[in-house]
CSV table of C-alpha atoms in Angstrom, one decimal:
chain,number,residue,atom,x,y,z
K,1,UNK,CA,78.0,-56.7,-2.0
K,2,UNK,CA,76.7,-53.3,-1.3
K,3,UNK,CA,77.6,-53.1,2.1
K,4,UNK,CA,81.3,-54.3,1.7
K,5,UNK,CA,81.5,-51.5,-0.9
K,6,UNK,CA,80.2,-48.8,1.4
K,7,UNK,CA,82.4,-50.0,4.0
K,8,UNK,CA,85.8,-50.0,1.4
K,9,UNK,CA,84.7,-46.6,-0.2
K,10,UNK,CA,87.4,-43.8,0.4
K,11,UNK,CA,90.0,-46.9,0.7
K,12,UNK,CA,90.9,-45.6,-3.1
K,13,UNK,CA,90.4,-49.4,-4.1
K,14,UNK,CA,89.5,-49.8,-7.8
K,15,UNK,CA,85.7,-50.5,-8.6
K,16,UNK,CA,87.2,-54.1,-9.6
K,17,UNK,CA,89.0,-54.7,-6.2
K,18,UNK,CA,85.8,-53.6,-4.2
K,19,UNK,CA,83.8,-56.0,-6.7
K,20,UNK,CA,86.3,-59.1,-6.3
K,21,UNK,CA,86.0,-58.5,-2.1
K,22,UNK,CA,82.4,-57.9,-2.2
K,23,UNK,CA,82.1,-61.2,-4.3
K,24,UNK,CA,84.3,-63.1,-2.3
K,25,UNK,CA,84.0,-61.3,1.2
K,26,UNK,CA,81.3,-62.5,3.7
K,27,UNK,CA,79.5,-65.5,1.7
K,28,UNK,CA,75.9,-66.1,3.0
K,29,UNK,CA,77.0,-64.7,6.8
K,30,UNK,CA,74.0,-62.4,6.4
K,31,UNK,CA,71.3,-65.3,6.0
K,32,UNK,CA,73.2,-67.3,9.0
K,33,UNK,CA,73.0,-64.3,11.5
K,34,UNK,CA,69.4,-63.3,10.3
K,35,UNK,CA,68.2,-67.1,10.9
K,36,UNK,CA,70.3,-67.6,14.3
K,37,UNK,CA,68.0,-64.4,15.5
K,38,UNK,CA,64.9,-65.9,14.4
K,39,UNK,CA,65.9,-68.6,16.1
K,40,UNK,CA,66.1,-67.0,19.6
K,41,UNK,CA,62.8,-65.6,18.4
K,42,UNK,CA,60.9,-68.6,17.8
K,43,UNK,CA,58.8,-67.2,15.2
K,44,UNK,CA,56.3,-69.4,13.6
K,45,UNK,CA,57.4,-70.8,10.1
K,46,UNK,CA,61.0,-72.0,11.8
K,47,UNK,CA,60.9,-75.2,9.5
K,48,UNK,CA,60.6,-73.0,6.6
K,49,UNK,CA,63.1,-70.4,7.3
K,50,UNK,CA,66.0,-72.8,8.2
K,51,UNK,CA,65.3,-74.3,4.6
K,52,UNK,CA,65.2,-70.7,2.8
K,53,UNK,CA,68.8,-70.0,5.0
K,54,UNK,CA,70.3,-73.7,4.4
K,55,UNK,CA,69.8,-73.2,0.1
K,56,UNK,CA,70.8,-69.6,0.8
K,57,UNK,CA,73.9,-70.4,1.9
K,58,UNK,CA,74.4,-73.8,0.0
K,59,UNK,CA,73.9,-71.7,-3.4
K,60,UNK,CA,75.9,-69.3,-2.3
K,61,UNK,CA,79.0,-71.9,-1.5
K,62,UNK,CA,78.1,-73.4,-4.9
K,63,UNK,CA,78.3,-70.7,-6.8
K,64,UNK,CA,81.4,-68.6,-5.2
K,65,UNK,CA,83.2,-72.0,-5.5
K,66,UNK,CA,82.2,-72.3,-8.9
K,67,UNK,CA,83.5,-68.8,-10.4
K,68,UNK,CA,86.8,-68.7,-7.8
K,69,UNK,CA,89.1,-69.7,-10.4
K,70,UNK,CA,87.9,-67.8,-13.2
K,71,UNK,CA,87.1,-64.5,-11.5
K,72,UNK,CA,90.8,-65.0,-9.6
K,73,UNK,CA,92.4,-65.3,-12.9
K,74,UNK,CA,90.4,-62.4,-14.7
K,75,UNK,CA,91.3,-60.1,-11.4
K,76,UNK,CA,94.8,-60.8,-11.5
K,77,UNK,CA,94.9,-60.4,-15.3
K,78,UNK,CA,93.7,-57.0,-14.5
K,79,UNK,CA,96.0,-56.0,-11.6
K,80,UNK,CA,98.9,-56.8,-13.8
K,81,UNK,CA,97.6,-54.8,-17.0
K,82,UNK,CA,96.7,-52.0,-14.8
K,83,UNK,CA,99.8,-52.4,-13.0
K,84,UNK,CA,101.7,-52.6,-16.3
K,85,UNK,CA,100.4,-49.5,-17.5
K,86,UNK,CA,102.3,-47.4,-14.7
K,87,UNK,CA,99.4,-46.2,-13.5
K,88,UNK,CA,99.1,-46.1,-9.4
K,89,UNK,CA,97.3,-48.9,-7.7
K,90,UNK,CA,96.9,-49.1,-3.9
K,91,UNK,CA,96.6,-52.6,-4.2
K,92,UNK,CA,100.2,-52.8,-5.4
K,93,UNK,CA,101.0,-50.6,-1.8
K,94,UNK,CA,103.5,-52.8,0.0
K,95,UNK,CA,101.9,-54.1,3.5
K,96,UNK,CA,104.8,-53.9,5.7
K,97,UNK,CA,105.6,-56.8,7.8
K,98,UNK,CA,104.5,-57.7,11.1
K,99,UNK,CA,106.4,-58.9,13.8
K,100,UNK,CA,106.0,-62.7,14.7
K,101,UNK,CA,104.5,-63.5,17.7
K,102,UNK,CA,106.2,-65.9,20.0
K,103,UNK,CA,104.5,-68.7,21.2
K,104,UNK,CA,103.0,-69.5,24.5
K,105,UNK,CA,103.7,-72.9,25.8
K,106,UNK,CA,101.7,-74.8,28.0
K,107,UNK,CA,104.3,-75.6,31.0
């Protein structure tokens, strides 16, 4: 979570914006990329190391799918009583839209 927070400070998110993406952002990616260098390595203790990554990762699909409906709920309830209050949010900023991209076709 820290480094999704460094990277969103001076966005002028709220600490509970930055705290729902750093919860919900990149889940277990670190442990994946970490072991897929070891890998290349071939470091002794491989056997090991792929178990410590797969629970890693495992646990931490276990327990992001566990809280996602509470935490969704409790940051929404948020947004809209902060919303409510007329205070400025720039999660409320409008994201204008994007042009649709056509379509390549195989001919």
């Amino acid at each position: 979570m820290l480094p999704v927070a460094v990277a969103l400070s001076g966005s002028g998110l709220r600490l509970p914006t930055i705290a729902y993406i750093g919860w919900f952002g990149p889940r277990g990616l670190a442990s994946v990329v970490l072991g897929l260098l070891v890998l290349e390595e071939d470091v002794p203790g491989m056997g090991l190391l792929g178990r410590v990554v797969a629970v890693t990762v495992g646990l931490s699909v276990l327990l992001h799918g566990l809280s996602a409906v509470a935490l969704a709920d409790r940051y929404g309830r948020w947004h809209e009583r902060t919303r409510a209050s007329g205070r400025d949010l720039r999660e409320s900023t409008p994201v204008p839209e994007t042009a649709h991209r056509r379509r390549i076709t195989a001919r």
